[in-house]
PDB file of C-alpha atoms in Angstrom:
ATOM      1  CA  MET A   1      -0.031   0.126  -0.017  1.00 50.00           C
ATOM      2  CA  SER A   2       1.511   3.642  -0.901  1.00 49.00           C
ATOM      3  CA  TRP A   3       0.603   6.565   0.453  1.00 50.00           C
ATOM      4  CA  PRO A   4       0.824   9.829  -0.896  1.00 51.00           C
ATOM      5  CA  GLY A   5       4.178  11.491  -1.422  1.00 53.00           C
ATOM      6  CA  GLY A   6       5.508   8.183  -2.383  1.00 51.00           C
ATOM      7  CA  LEU A   7       5.543   6.783   1.306  1.00 51.00           C
ATOM      8  CA  SER A   8       4.957   2.942   1.364  1.00 52.00           C
ATOM      9  CA  ALA A   9       3.304   1.109   4.440  1.00 52.00           C
ATOM     10  CA  GLN A  10       5.880  -0.571   6.345  1.00 55.00           C
ATOM     11  CA  PRO A  11       4.587  -3.917   8.246  1.00 54.00           C
ATOM     12  CA  VAL A  12       4.637  -2.986  11.893  1.00 53.00           C
ATOM     13  CA  SER A  13       5.819  -6.241  14.399  1.00 55.00           C
ATOM     14  CA  SER A  14       3.667  -6.525  17.447  1.00 56.00           C
ATOM     15  CA  PRO A  15       5.074  -6.036  20.920  1.00 57.00           C
ATOM     16  CA  PRO A  16       5.637  -9.525  22.702  1.00 54.00           C
ATOM     17  CA  PRO A  17       2.764  -9.832  25.577  1.00 55.00           C
ATOM     18  CA  LEU A  18       2.076  -7.800  28.805  1.00 49.00           C
ATOM     19  CA  HIS A  19       3.223 -10.801  30.908  1.00 51.00           C
ATOM     20  CA  ALA A  20       6.433 -11.986  28.851  1.00 50.00           C
ATOM     21  CA  ARG A  21       8.034  -8.646  28.975  1.00 48.00           C
ATOM     22  CA  GLN A  22       7.223  -8.452  32.963  1.00 50.00           C
ATOM     23  CA  MET A  23       8.647 -11.973  33.270  1.00 51.00           C
ATOM     24  CA  SER A  24      12.018 -11.783  31.231  1.00 51.00           C
ATOM     25  CA  GLY A  25      12.955  -8.953  33.377  1.00 52.00           C
ATOM     26  CA  HIS A  26      11.484 -10.800  36.623  1.00 53.00           C
ATOM     27  CA  PRO A  27      14.545 -11.878  38.983  1.00 53.00           C
ATOM     28  CA  CYS A  28      12.699 -14.882  39.838  1.00 51.00           C
ATOM     29  CA  TRP A  29      12.675 -15.898  36.243  1.00 48.00           C
ATOM     30  CA  THR A  30      16.086 -15.383  35.660  1.00 50.00           C
ATOM     31  CA  SER A  31      17.086 -17.251  38.605  1.00 51.00           C
ATOM     32  CA  VAL A  32      15.210 -20.681  37.536  1.00 49.00           C
ATOM     33  CA  ALA A  33      16.650 -20.375  34.280  1.00 49.00           C
ATOM     34  CA  ALA A  34      20.279 -20.106  35.563  1.00 50.00           C
ATOM     35  CA  GLU A  35      19.219 -22.608  37.544  1.00 55.00           C
ATOM     36  CA  ARG A  36      18.447 -25.326  34.961  1.00 59.00           C
ATOM     37  CA  PRO A  37      20.093 -28.727  35.144  1.00 58.00           C
ATOM     38  CA  THR A  38      23.038 -28.592  32.887  1.00 63.00           C
ATOM     39  CA  GLY A  39      23.799 -32.010  31.033  1.00 64.00           C
ATOM     40  CA  ASP A  40      26.817 -32.555  33.903  1.00 63.00           C
ATOM     41  CA  ASP A  41      24.275 -32.270  36.357  1.00 60.00           C
ATOM     42  CA  GLU A  42      21.712 -34.751  35.036  1.00 61.00           C
ATOM     43  CA  LYS A  43      24.661 -37.409  34.755  1.00 61.00           C
ATOM     44  CA  LYS A  44      25.405 -36.848  38.702  1.00 57.00           C
ATOM     45  CA  VAL A  45      21.693 -37.406  39.701  1.00 54.00           C
ATOM     46  CA  MET A  46      21.990 -40.522  37.219  1.00 56.00           C
ATOM     47  CA  ILE A  47      24.633 -42.026  39.141  1.00 55.00           C
ATOM     48  CA  THR A  48      23.476 -41.169  42.853  1.00 56.00           C
ATOM     49  CA  LEU A  49      20.062 -43.266  41.792  1.00 50.00           C
ATOM     50  CA  ASN A  50      22.149 -46.038  40.252  1.00 52.00           C
ATOM     51  CA  ASN A  51      24.404 -46.054  43.404  1.00 50.00           C
ATOM     52  CA  LEU A  52      21.080 -46.049  45.700  1.00 49.00           C
ATOM     53  CA  ARG A  53      19.399 -48.327  43.584  1.00 51.00           C
ATOM     54  CA  SER A  54      22.673 -50.566  44.037  1.00 51.00           C
ATOM     55  CA  LEU A  55      22.534 -50.093  47.751  1.00 46.00           C
ATOM     56  CA  ARG A  56      19.424 -51.289  47.934  1.00 50.00           C
ATOM     57  CA  GLN A  57      19.787 -54.361  45.899  1.00 53.00           C
ATOM     58  CA  ARG A  58      22.901 -55.855  48.123  1.00 54.00           C
ATOM     59  CA  LEU A  59      21.189 -54.849  51.254  1.00 51.00           C
ATOM     60  CA  ALA A  60      18.404 -56.996  50.102  1.00 52.00           C
ATOM     61  CA  THR A  61      20.489 -59.976  48.995  1.00 62.00           C
ATOM     62  CA  GLY A  62      22.544 -59.238  52.223  1.00 70.00           C
ATOM     63  CA  TRP A  63      19.325 -60.066  54.394  1.00 83.00           C
ATOM     64  CA  LEU A  64      19.099 -63.424  53.125  1.00 85.00           C
ATOM     65  CA  TRP A  65      22.697 -64.299  54.205  1.00 86.00           C
ATOM     66  CA  TRP A  66      22.154 -62.523  57.808  1.00 86.00           C
ATOM     67  CA  SER A  67      19.269 -64.619  58.471  1.00 91.00           C
ATOM     68  CA  LEU A  68      21.023 -67.880  57.632  1.00 93.00           C
ATOM     69  CA  ALA A  69      23.737 -66.487  60.061  1.00 93.00           C
ATOM     70  CA  GLY A  70      20.802 -65.998  62.715  1.00 94.00           C
ATOM     71  CA  ALA A  71      19.545 -69.473  62.323  1.00 97.00           C
ATOM     72  CA  VAL A  72      23.138 -70.818  62.799  1.00 97.00           C
ATOM     73  CA  ALA A  73      23.509 -68.555  66.176  1.00 96.00           C
ATOM     74  CA  LEU A  74      20.035 -69.825  67.296  1.00 97.00           C
ATOM     75  CA  THR A  75      20.720 -73.042  66.648  1.00 98.00           C
ATOM     76  CA  ASP A  76      23.908 -73.215  68.271  1.00 97.00           C
ATOM     77  CA  PHE A  77      22.042 -71.183  71.880  1.00 96.00           C
ATOM     78  CA  ALA A  78      19.051 -73.699  71.448  1.00 97.00           C
ATOM     79  CA  THR A  79      21.518 -76.858  71.726  1.00 98.00           C
ATOM     80  CA  LYS A  80      23.780 -75.747  74.548  1.00 97.00           C
ATOM     81  CA  HIS A  81      21.030 -73.679  76.622  1.00 96.00           C
ATOM     82  CA  TRP A  82      19.172 -77.704  76.332  1.00 97.00           C
ATOM     83  CA  VAL A  83      22.725 -79.081  77.229  1.00 97.00           C
ATOM     84  CA  ARG A  84      23.046 -76.704  80.397  1.00 96.00           C
ATOM     85  CA  ILE A  85      19.845 -77.598  81.430  1.00 96.00           C
ATOM     86  CA  SER A  86      19.552 -80.973  80.858  1.00 96.00           C
ATOM     87  CA  LEU A  87      22.697 -82.456  82.031  1.00 95.00           C
ATOM     88  CA  THR A  88      25.535 -82.005  84.725  1.00 95.00           C
ATOM     89  CA  GLU A  89      28.765 -80.864  83.961  1.00 94.00           C
ATOM     90  CA  GLY A  90      31.568 -84.050  83.139  1.00 91.00           C
ATOM     91  CA  ASP A  91      28.015 -86.179  82.139  1.00 93.00           C
ATOM     92  CA  ARG A  92      29.069 -88.475  79.206  1.00 94.00           C
ATOM     93  CA  ILE A  93      26.002 -90.259  77.411  1.00 94.00           C
ATOM     94  CA  ALA A  94      27.034 -93.113  74.937  1.00 94.00           C
ATOM     95  CA  LEU A  95      25.114 -92.450  71.693  1.00 93.00           C
ATOM     96  CA  ALA A  96      26.764 -94.536  69.508  1.00 91.00           C
ATOM     97  CA  GLU A  97      29.789 -96.626  69.433  1.00 90.00           C
ATOM     98  CA  SER A  98      32.176 -93.536  68.846  1.00 93.00           C
ATOM     99  CA  PHE A  99      30.185 -90.586  69.755  1.00 95.00           C
ATOM    100  CA  ASN A 100      29.073 -89.568  73.356  1.00 95.00           C
ATOM    101  CA  LEU A 101      27.082 -86.668  74.444  1.00 96.00           C
ATOM    102  CA  VAL A 102      28.781 -84.940  76.936  1.00 96.00           C
ATOM    103  CA  PHE A 103      28.668 -81.410  78.940  1.00 96.00           C
ATOM    104  CA  PHE A 104      31.989 -79.425  79.086  1.00 92.00           C
ATOM    105  CA  ARG A 105      32.888 -75.663  79.611  1.00 91.00           C
ATOM    106  CA  ASN A 106      35.918 -74.711  77.609  1.00 83.00           C
ATOM    107  CA  ALA A 107      37.076 -71.108  78.713  1.00 74.00           C
ATOM    108  CA  GLY A 108      38.966 -71.270  75.570  1.00 64.00           C
ATOM    109  CA  ALA A 109      38.798 -71.118  71.846  1.00 62.00           C
ATOM    110  CA  ALA A 110      37.377 -73.919  69.934  1.00 57.00           C
ATOM    111  CA  PHE A 111      38.395 -77.558  70.213  1.00 54.00           C
ATOM    112  CA  GLY A 112      40.192 -76.620  73.904  1.00 54.00           C
ATOM    113  CA  LEU A 113      42.950 -73.690  72.825  1.00 60.00           C
ATOM    114  CA  LEU A 114      43.905 -71.278  75.623  1.00 56.00           C
ATOM    115  CA  ALA A 115      41.660 -73.527  77.851  1.00 55.00           C
ATOM    116  CA  SER A 116      44.000 -73.300  80.832  1.00 56.00           C
ATOM    117  CA  ALA A 117      44.614 -69.584  80.363  1.00 56.00           C
ATOM    118  CA  ASP A 118      44.114 -67.281  83.273  1.00 58.00           C
ATOM    119  CA  GLY A 119      40.720 -65.480  82.743  1.00 59.00           C
ATOM    120  CA  TRP A 120      41.972 -63.103  80.262  1.00 63.00           C
ATOM    121  CA  GLN A 121      40.954 -65.032  77.268  1.00 65.00           C
ATOM    122  CA  ARG A 122      37.312 -64.355  77.975  1.00 65.00           C
ATOM    123  CA  TYR A 123      37.672 -61.040  76.962  1.00 72.00           C
ATOM    124  CA  PHE A 124      40.524 -61.447  74.360  1.00 76.00           C
ATOM    125  CA  LEU A 125      38.495 -64.191  72.169  1.00 72.00           C
ATOM    126  CA  ALA A 126      35.239 -61.987  72.565  1.00 76.00           C
ATOM    127  CA  ALA A 127      36.884 -58.746  71.334  1.00 82.00           C
ATOM    128  CA  ILE A 128      38.398 -61.409  68.221  1.00 82.00           C
ATOM    129  CA  ALA A 129      35.090 -62.745  67.643  1.00 80.00           C
ATOM    130  CA  LEU A 130      32.930 -59.340  67.704  1.00 84.00           C
ATOM    131  CA  GLY A 131      35.498 -57.996  65.468  1.00 86.00           C
ATOM    132  CA  VAL A 132      35.761 -60.769  62.893  1.00 84.00           C
ATOM    133  CA  SER A 133      31.513 -60.471  63.055  1.00 84.00           C
ATOM    134  CA  ALA A 134      31.370 -56.514  62.029  1.00 85.00           C
ATOM    135  CA  LEU A 135      33.820 -57.760  59.197  1.00 85.00           C
ATOM    136  CA  LEU A 136      31.816 -60.235  58.308  1.00 84.00           C
ATOM    137  CA  LEU A 137      28.458 -58.654  58.464  1.00 79.00           C
ATOM    138  CA  TRP A 138      29.310 -55.648  56.125  1.00 82.00           C
ATOM    139  CA  LEU A 139      30.824 -58.443  53.655  1.00 80.00           C
ATOM    140  CA  LEU A 140      27.123 -59.890  53.549  1.00 79.00           C
ATOM    141  CA  GLY A 141      26.342 -56.820  52.686  1.00 72.00           C
ATOM    142  CA  THR A 142      28.308 -56.546  49.321  1.00 74.00           C
ATOM    143  CA  ALA A 143      28.117 -58.427  46.153  1.00 60.00           C
ATOM    144  CA  LEU A 144      29.690 -61.822  46.926  1.00 73.00           C
ATOM    145  CA  ALA A 145      29.620 -65.540  44.990  1.00 86.00           C
ATOM    146  CA  TRP A 146      26.460 -66.922  46.727  1.00 88.00           C
ATOM    147  CA  VAL A 147      29.244 -69.897  47.853  1.00 91.00           C
ATOM    148  CA  GLU A 148      31.311 -67.344  49.477  1.00 91.00           C
ATOM    149  CA  ALA A 149      28.306 -65.525  51.048  1.00 91.00           C
ATOM    150  CA  ILE A 150      26.983 -69.023  52.275  1.00 93.00           C
ATOM    151  CA  ALA A 151      30.687 -69.576  53.870  1.00 94.00           C
ATOM    152  CA  TYR A 152      30.682 -66.050  55.787  1.00 93.00           C
ATOM    153  CA  SER A 153      27.324 -66.728  56.665  1.00 94.00           C
ATOM    154  CA  LEU A 154      28.459 -69.939  58.525  1.00 96.00           C
ATOM    155  CA  ILE A 155      31.592 -68.204  60.083  1.00 94.00           C
ATOM    156  CA  LEU A 156      29.525 -65.283  61.517  1.00 93.00           C
ATOM    157  CA  GLY A 157      26.896 -67.398  63.158  1.00 95.00           C
ATOM    158  CA  GLY A 158      28.995 -69.660  64.684  1.00 94.00           C
ATOM    159  CA  ALA A 159      31.101 -66.484  65.783  1.00 91.00           C
ATOM    160  CA  LEU A 160      28.066 -65.312  67.300  1.00 93.00           C
ATOM    161  CA  GLY A 161      26.743 -68.255  68.615  1.00 93.00           C
ATOM    162  CA  ASN A 162      29.970 -68.654  70.852  1.00 91.00           C
ATOM    163  CA  VAL A 163      30.819 -65.290  71.700  1.00 89.00           C
ATOM    164  CA  VAL A 164      27.279 -64.948  73.377  1.00 91.00           C
ATOM    165  CA  ASP A 165      28.190 -68.009  75.055  1.00 91.00           C
ATOM    166  CA  ARG A 166      31.557 -66.598  76.077  1.00 86.00           C
ATOM    167  CA  LEU A 167      30.313 -63.315  77.375  1.00 86.00           C
ATOM    168  CA  ASN A 168      26.626 -65.141  79.628  1.00 89.00           C
ATOM    169  CA  HIS A 169      28.948 -67.689  81.221  1.00 88.00           C
ATOM    170  CA  GLY A 170      32.413 -66.911  80.913  1.00 83.00           C
ATOM    171  CA  ASN A 171      33.142 -70.188  78.787  1.00 86.00           C
ATOM    172  CA  VAL A 172      31.430 -72.320  75.729  1.00 91.00           C
ATOM    173  CA  THR A 173      29.575 -75.205  76.445  1.00 94.00           C
ATOM    174  CA  ASP A 174      30.767 -78.182  74.142  1.00 94.00           C
ATOM    175  CA  PHE A 175      28.754 -81.317  74.100  1.00 96.00           C
ATOM    176  CA  LEU A 176      29.806 -83.666  70.804  1.00 96.00           C
ATOM    177  CA  ASP A 177      32.369 -85.877  71.744  1.00 96.00           C
ATOM    178  CA  PHE A 178      33.684 -88.106  69.326  1.00 95.00           C
ATOM    179  CA  HIS A 179      36.360 -90.857  69.810  1.00 93.00           C
ATOM    180  CA  TRP A 180      38.259 -93.688  68.112  1.00 92.00           C
ATOM    181  CA  ARG A 181      39.893 -96.606  70.064  1.00 86.00           C
ATOM    182  CA  GLY A 182      40.481 -94.838  73.003  1.00 85.00           C
ATOM    183  CA  GLN A 183      41.290 -91.346  71.647  1.00 90.00           C
ATOM    184  CA  HIS A 184      39.194 -88.346  71.864  1.00 88.00           C
ATOM    185  CA  TRP A 185      38.666 -85.271  69.824  1.00 88.00           C
ATOM    186  CA  PRO A 186      38.508 -82.174  71.544  1.00 88.00           C
ATOM    187  CA  ALA A 187      34.407 -81.974  72.201  1.00 90.00           C
ATOM    188  CA  PHE A 188      32.709 -79.195  70.408  1.00 92.00           C
ATOM    189  CA  ASN A 189      29.317 -77.617  69.342  1.00 95.00           C
ATOM    190  CA  VAL A 190      27.272 -76.635  66.706  1.00 97.00           C
ATOM    191  CA  ALA A 191      28.845 -73.394  66.389  1.00 95.00           C
ATOM    192  CA  ASP A 192      32.543 -74.910  65.688  1.00 93.00           C
ATOM    193  CA  ILE A 193      30.898 -77.223  63.047  1.00 96.00           C
ATOM    194  CA  ALA A 194      29.589 -74.234  61.650  1.00 97.00           C
ATOM    195  CA  ILE A 195      32.868 -72.234  61.655  1.00 94.00           C
ATOM    196  CA  CYS A 196      34.761 -75.285  59.965  1.00 95.00           C
ATOM    197  CA  ILE A 197      32.545 -76.127  57.461  1.00 97.00           C
ATOM    198  CA  GLY A 198      32.401 -72.319  56.544  1.00 96.00           C
ATOM    199  CA  VAL A 199      36.469 -72.236  56.713  1.00 95.00           C
ATOM    200  CA  LEU A 200      36.597 -75.133  54.586  1.00 96.00           C
ATOM    201  CA  VAL A 201      34.120 -74.073  51.883  1.00 95.00           C
ATOM    202  CA  LEU A 202      36.048 -71.038  51.873  1.00 92.00           C
ATOM    203  CA  ILE A 203      39.404 -72.521  51.469  1.00 95.00           C
ATOM    204  CA  GLY A 204      38.018 -75.021  48.857  1.00 95.00           C
ATOM    205  CA  TRP A 205      36.147 -72.057  46.537  1.00 92.00           C
ATOM    206  CA  THR A 206      39.130 -70.059  46.382  1.00 89.00           C
ATOM    207  CA  THR A 207      41.430 -72.594  45.556  1.00 91.00           C
ATOM    208  CA  LEU A 208      38.908 -73.691  42.784  1.00 89.00           C
ATOM    209  CA  THR A 209      38.697 -70.607  41.150  1.00 86.00           C
ATOM    210  CA  GLY A 210      41.144 -68.102  42.504  1.00 77.00           C
ATOM    211  CA  ALA A 211      40.806 -64.914  44.275  1.00 55.00           C
ATOM    212  CA  GLY A 212      38.572 -62.298  42.449  1.00 49.00           C
ATOM    213  CA  SER A 213      37.332 -64.491  39.489  1.00 47.00           C
ATOM    214  CA  SER A 214      34.096 -65.665  41.207  1.00 46.00           C
ATOM    215  CA  ASP A 215      30.955 -65.068  39.729  1.00 48.00           C
ATOM    216  CA  GLN A 216      29.190 -62.274  41.738  1.00 48.00           C
ATOM    217  CA  VAL A 217      25.366 -63.010  43.194  1.00 46.00           C
ATOM    218  CA  LYS A 218      22.800 -61.929  40.774  1.00 46.00           C
ATOM    219  CA  THR A 219      20.976 -59.312  42.161  1.00 42.00           C
TER     220      THR A 219
END
């Protein structure tokens, strides 16, 4: 369209909406725009979420092995309690040709080690057992091969069973007595059996697979 005098009409751009002009200079709007997450921030968030998910999975798996350890400790406690209320110290009941049920109080470690010490071994052995138990509790919360997890659970359950007995009574109740041709193996209990089986399984597994080459638990 032309106007008199040769002037031409120029298109006039519409001004931005009032609310847009108001918000563009608003400090809150500027702050929100500046705080939008960058690519690095999003990566950090994803890493954190993955770590939390992995921790939850490890804890869920750990509860299985902690339950196994608890079952071993409870079985050990129940059998020792039955022996203490049913037998008199020094009793020996023949259940088979080479097996007796007995009641001995062992102030030392497994199979009578340190039994003749003056009493300091009670706290020394309890401290060692508690330290080992704490380490095993932590290990069972990590990703392990299932064979290793079973071995650690057995050792943990046995250690807890004996340390509870030692702290409560000052000694450990032994009641399983195997012998052959007059030669008696030192009396032991359920906790000792669990510890020995766990150690043997762990040694065998490590020997067969090599440290660090085992398949991990699928979580």
